[in-house]
CSV table of C-alpha atoms in Angstrom, one decimal:
chain,number,residue,atom,x,y,z
A,15,MET,CA,-7.0,-19.6,-10.0
A,16,THR,CA,-5.5,-19.6,-6.6
A,17,ASN,CA,-5.5,-16.0,-5.4
A,18,ILE,CA,-2.5,-15.8,-3.1
A,19,PHE,CA,-4.1,-12.8,-1.3
A,20,THR,CA,-7.4,-14.6,-0.5
A,21,LYS,CA,-5.5,-17.8,0.3
A,22,THR,CA,-3.8,-15.9,3.0
A,23,ALA,CA,-6.7,-13.7,4.2
A,24,PHE,CA,-9.6,-16.2,3.9
A,25,THR,CA,-8.9,-18.3,7.0
A,26,LYS,CA,-11.2,-21.2,8.0
A,27,THR,CA,-13.3,-18.9,10.2
A,28,VAL,CA,-13.5,-16.3,7.4
A,29,LYS,CA,-14.8,-18.9,5.0
A,30,GLU,CA,-17.4,-20.1,7.6
A,31,ILE,CA,-18.7,-16.6,7.9
A,32,GLN,CA,-18.7,-16.1,4.1
A,33,GLU,CA,-20.8,-19.3,4.0
A,34,LEU,CA,-23.2,-18.1,6.6
A,35,MET,CA,-23.6,-14.7,4.9
A,36,GLY,CA,-24.0,-16.2,1.4
A,37,SER,CA,-20.8,-14.9,-0.3
A,38,ARG,CA,-18.6,-18.0,-0.1
A,39,LYS,CA,-19.8,-19.4,-3.4
A,40,SER,CA,-18.6,-16.4,-5.3
A,41,TYR,CA,-15.1,-16.5,-3.6
A,42,ALA,CA,-14.6,-20.3,-3.9
A,43,ARG,CA,-13.4,-19.8,-7.5
A,44,PHE,CA,-10.2,-18.2,-6.1
A,45,ASP,CA,-9.3,-21.5,-4.3
A,46,GLU,CA,-8.2,-23.4,-7.5
A,47,GLY,CA,-5.8,-23.2,-10.4
A,48,PRO,CA,-2.4,-21.6,-10.8
A,49,ASP,CA,-1.2,-19.0,-8.3
A,50,GLN,CA,-2.1,-15.4,-9.1
A,51,ASN,CA,-2.0,-11.9,-7.4
A,52,HIS,CA,1.5,-12.4,-6.1
A,53,GLU,CA,3.5,-10.8,-8.9
A,54,LEU,CA,2.8,-7.1,-9.7
A,55,THR,CA,1.6,-6.4,-13.2
A,56,GLU,CA,1.9,-3.2,-15.1
A,57,ASN,CA,-1.4,-2.1,-13.7
A,58,GLU,CA,-0.3,-2.4,-10.1
A,59,ILE,CA,3.2,-0.9,-10.9
A,60,GLN,CA,1.6,2.2,-12.4
A,61,PHE,CA,-0.9,2.5,-9.5
A,62,ILE,CA,1.9,2.3,-6.9
A,63,SER,CA,4.1,4.8,-8.7
A,64,GLU,CA,1.3,7.4,-8.6
A,65,ARG,CA,0.7,7.3,-4.9
A,66,ASP,CA,1.7,9.9,-2.3
A,67,SER,CA,0.6,7.9,0.7
A,68,PHE,CA,-0.5,4.6,2.0
A,69,TYR,CA,-1.6,2.9,5.3
A,70,ALA,CA,0.4,0.1,6.8
A,71,ALA,CA,-0.7,-2.4,9.5
A,72,THR,CA,1.7,-4.4,11.6
A,73,VAL,CA,1.2,-6.5,14.8
A,74,GLY,CA,3.2,-6.1,18.0
A,75,GLU,CA,4.3,-8.6,20.6
A,76,THR,CA,1.1,-8.1,22.6
A,77,GLY,CA,-0.9,-9.2,19.6
A,78,TRP,CA,-2.4,-5.8,19.0
A,79,PRO,CA,-2.5,-4.5,15.4
A,80,TYR,CA,-1.1,-1.0,14.7
A,81,ILE,CA,-1.9,1.1,11.7
A,82,GLN,CA,0.2,3.9,10.4
A,83,HIS,CA,-0.1,6.4,7.6
A,84,ARG,CA,3.0,6.9,5.5
A,85,GLY,CA,3.4,9.7,3.0
A,86,GLY,CA,5.8,11.6,0.8
A,87,PRO,CA,6.0,12.9,-2.7
A,88,ILE,CA,4.3,11.1,-5.5
A,89,GLY,CA,6.3,8.0,-6.3
A,90,PHE,CA,8.1,7.7,-2.9
A,91,LEU,CA,6.9,4.1,-2.7
A,92,LYS,CA,8.9,2.4,-5.5
A,93,VAL,CA,8.5,-0.9,-7.3
A,94,LEU,CA,11.8,-2.7,-7.4
A,95,SER,CA,10.6,-5.9,-9.1
A,96,LYS,CA,7.4,-7.8,-9.7
A,97,ASN,CA,7.8,-9.1,-6.2
A,98,GLN,CA,9.3,-6.3,-4.3
A,99,ILE,CA,8.5,-2.7,-3.4
A,100,GLY,CA,10.4,-0.3,-1.1
A,101,PHE,CA,10.6,3.1,0.4
A,102,ALA,CA,12.9,5.4,2.3
A,103,ASP,CA,11.8,5.7,5.9
A,104,PHE,CA,11.7,9.4,6.8
A,105,SER,CA,12.4,10.5,10.4
A,106,GLY,CA,9.0,11.3,12.1
A,107,ASN,CA,7.6,11.3,15.6
A,108,ARG,CA,10.2,8.8,16.7
A,109,GLN,CA,7.8,6.4,18.4
A,110,TYR,CA,9.1,3.5,16.2
A,111,ILE,CA,6.0,1.3,16.7
A,112,THR,CA,6.0,0.0,13.2
A,113,VAL,CA,9.8,-0.6,13.2
A,114,GLY,CA,9.5,-2.3,16.6
A,115,ASN,CA,6.7,-4.5,15.4
A,116,LEU,CA,8.5,-5.5,12.2
A,117,THR,CA,11.6,-6.4,14.2
A,118,THR,CA,9.6,-9.2,15.9
A,119,ASP,CA,7.1,-10.0,13.1
A,120,PRO,CA,8.1,-9.0,9.5
A,121,ARG,CA,4.5,-9.2,8.1
A,122,ILE,CA,2.8,-6.1,6.8
A,123,ALA,CA,-0.6,-5.3,5.3
A,124,MET,CA,-0.8,-2.1,3.2
A,125,ILE,CA,-3.7,-0.2,1.7
A,126,LEU,CA,-3.1,2.2,-1.1
A,127,VAL,CA,-6.0,4.5,-2.1
A,128,ASP,CA,-6.6,6.7,-5.1
A,129,TYR,CA,-9.5,8.8,-3.8
A,130,ARG,CA,-10.0,10.8,-7.0
A,131,ASN,CA,-10.6,7.6,-9.1
A,132,ARG,CA,-12.0,5.6,-6.2
A,133,GLU,CA,-9.5,2.7,-6.4
A,134,ARG,CA,-7.9,0.8,-3.6
A,135,LEU,CA,-5.1,-1.8,-3.7
A,136,LYS,CA,-4.3,-4.1,-0.7
A,137,ILE,CA,-0.9,-5.6,-0.4
A,138,LEU,CA,0.4,-8.3,2.0
A,139,GLY,CA,4.1,-8.7,2.4
A,140,ARG,CA,7.2,-9.3,4.5
A,141,VAL,CA,9.5,-6.5,5.4
A,142,LYS,CA,13.3,-6.3,5.6
A,143,LEU,CA,14.5,-3.2,7.4
A,144,ILE,CA,17.9,-1.8,6.4
A,145,ASN,CA,19.5,1.1,8.3
A,146,ALA,CA,20.4,4.0,6.1
A,147,ASN,CA,24.2,3.6,6.7
A,148,GLU,CA,24.2,-0.1,5.7
A,149,ASP,CA,23.4,0.3,2.0
A,150,PRO,CA,23.9,3.8,0.6
A,151,THR,CA,23.2,2.7,-3.0
A,152,LEU,CA,19.8,1.3,-2.0
A,153,VAL,CA,19.1,4.4,0.1
A,154,ASN,CA,19.9,6.6,-3.0
A,155,THR,CA,17.6,4.5,-5.1
A,156,LEU,CA,14.7,4.8,-2.7
A,157,THR,CA,15.2,8.5,-1.7
A,158,PRO,CA,12.8,10.9,-3.5
A,159,LYS,CA,14.6,13.6,-5.5
A,160,ASN,CA,14.3,17.1,-4.1
A,161,TYR,CA,12.6,16.0,-0.9
A,162,ASN,CA,14.1,17.4,2.2
A,163,ALA,CA,13.7,14.6,4.9
A,164,LYS,CA,16.1,12.7,7.0
A,165,ILE,CA,16.3,9.0,6.0
A,166,GLU,CA,16.7,6.6,8.9
A,167,ARG,CA,16.3,3.3,7.1
A,168,VAL,CA,14.7,1.7,4.1
A,169,PHE,CA,11.8,-0.8,4.0
A,170,LEU,CA,12.1,-3.6,1.4
A,171,ILE,CA,8.8,-5.4,1.1
A,172,ASP,CA,8.5,-8.8,-0.5
A,173,VAL,CA,5.0,-8.9,-1.9
A,174,GLU,CA,3.2,-12.1,-1.0
A,175,GLY,CA,-0.2,-11.2,-2.4
A,176,TYR,CA,-2.4,-8.3,-3.4
A,177,ASP,CA,-6.0,-7.6,-4.2
A,178,TRP,CA,-8.0,-4.8,-5.7
A,179,ASN,CA,-10.9,-3.7,-3.4
A,180,CYS,CA,-14.4,-2.6,-4.2
A,181,PRO,CA,-14.7,1.2,-4.8
A,182,GLN,CA,-18.3,1.3,-3.6
A,183,HIS,CA,-17.6,3.2,-0.3
A,184,ILE,CA,-14.6,5.3,-1.3
A,185,THR,CA,-15.5,9.0,-1.1
A,186,PRO,CA,-13.8,10.9,-3.9
A,187,ARG,CA,-11.2,13.4,-2.7
A,188,TRP,CA,-8.7,15.7,-4.5
A,189,THR,CA,-5.4,17.1,-3.4
A,190,ALA,CA,-4.8,20.8,-3.4
A,191,ASP,CA,-2.6,20.5,-6.5
A,192,GLU,CA,-5.3,18.6,-8.4
A,193,ILE,CA,-7.9,21.3,-7.4
A,194,ASN,CA,-5.5,24.1,-8.4
A,195,LYS,CA,-4.9,22.5,-11.8
A,196,ALA,CA,-8.6,22.1,-12.3
A,197,VAL,CA,-9.5,25.7,-11.5
A,198,ALA,CA,-6.5,27.3,-13.2
A,199,PRO,CA,-8.4,27.8,-16.5
A,200,LEU,CA,-11.2,29.5,-14.6
A,201,HIS,CA,-8.8,31.9,-12.9
A,202,ALA,CA,-7.2,32.7,-16.2
A,203,LYS,CA,-10.7,33.4,-17.7
A,204,ILE,CA,-11.6,35.6,-14.8
A,205,ALA,CA,-8.3,37.5,-15.2
A,206,GLU,CA,-9.0,37.9,-18.9
A,207,LEU,CA,-12.5,39.4,-18.2
């Protein structure tokens, strides 16, 4: 099975290092067969719809990578099809590094993490930026309900490949809402006593 993600990420040099370190044999199986990991399945769609943040990497004209955290309410990153995801770009610190990088090189690498369940999804894609005034219908589709933020543009990301990552070194973490829900019965019991 040709894993599109590893086909892209496992360059000649990466494969040489895998050989040197003894892991190449286990990854060689991804080099053959029909393409896979380029169309989102129900598993990835569900995972993406439950995220409230992700990290995105782009590369600038100087060749330097840039990583940015993006966040919003749960579900702000939306699956539009098996090959496309998108989100409304909220006004922030106004540095526009990611937007500038994507203007010259549309490639993006994303990491979505569920800390509580120790799961991580990596996505490679190509971005199309659309200014908010160009497509009001699309902006409406990608704008989270009841979230007060200025929308500058939308990101449409054509998924080229994805891969689930090993959970071994993900430290479990919980949001304030998750903790509050978990301890609510304890508070109710204390109030009852």
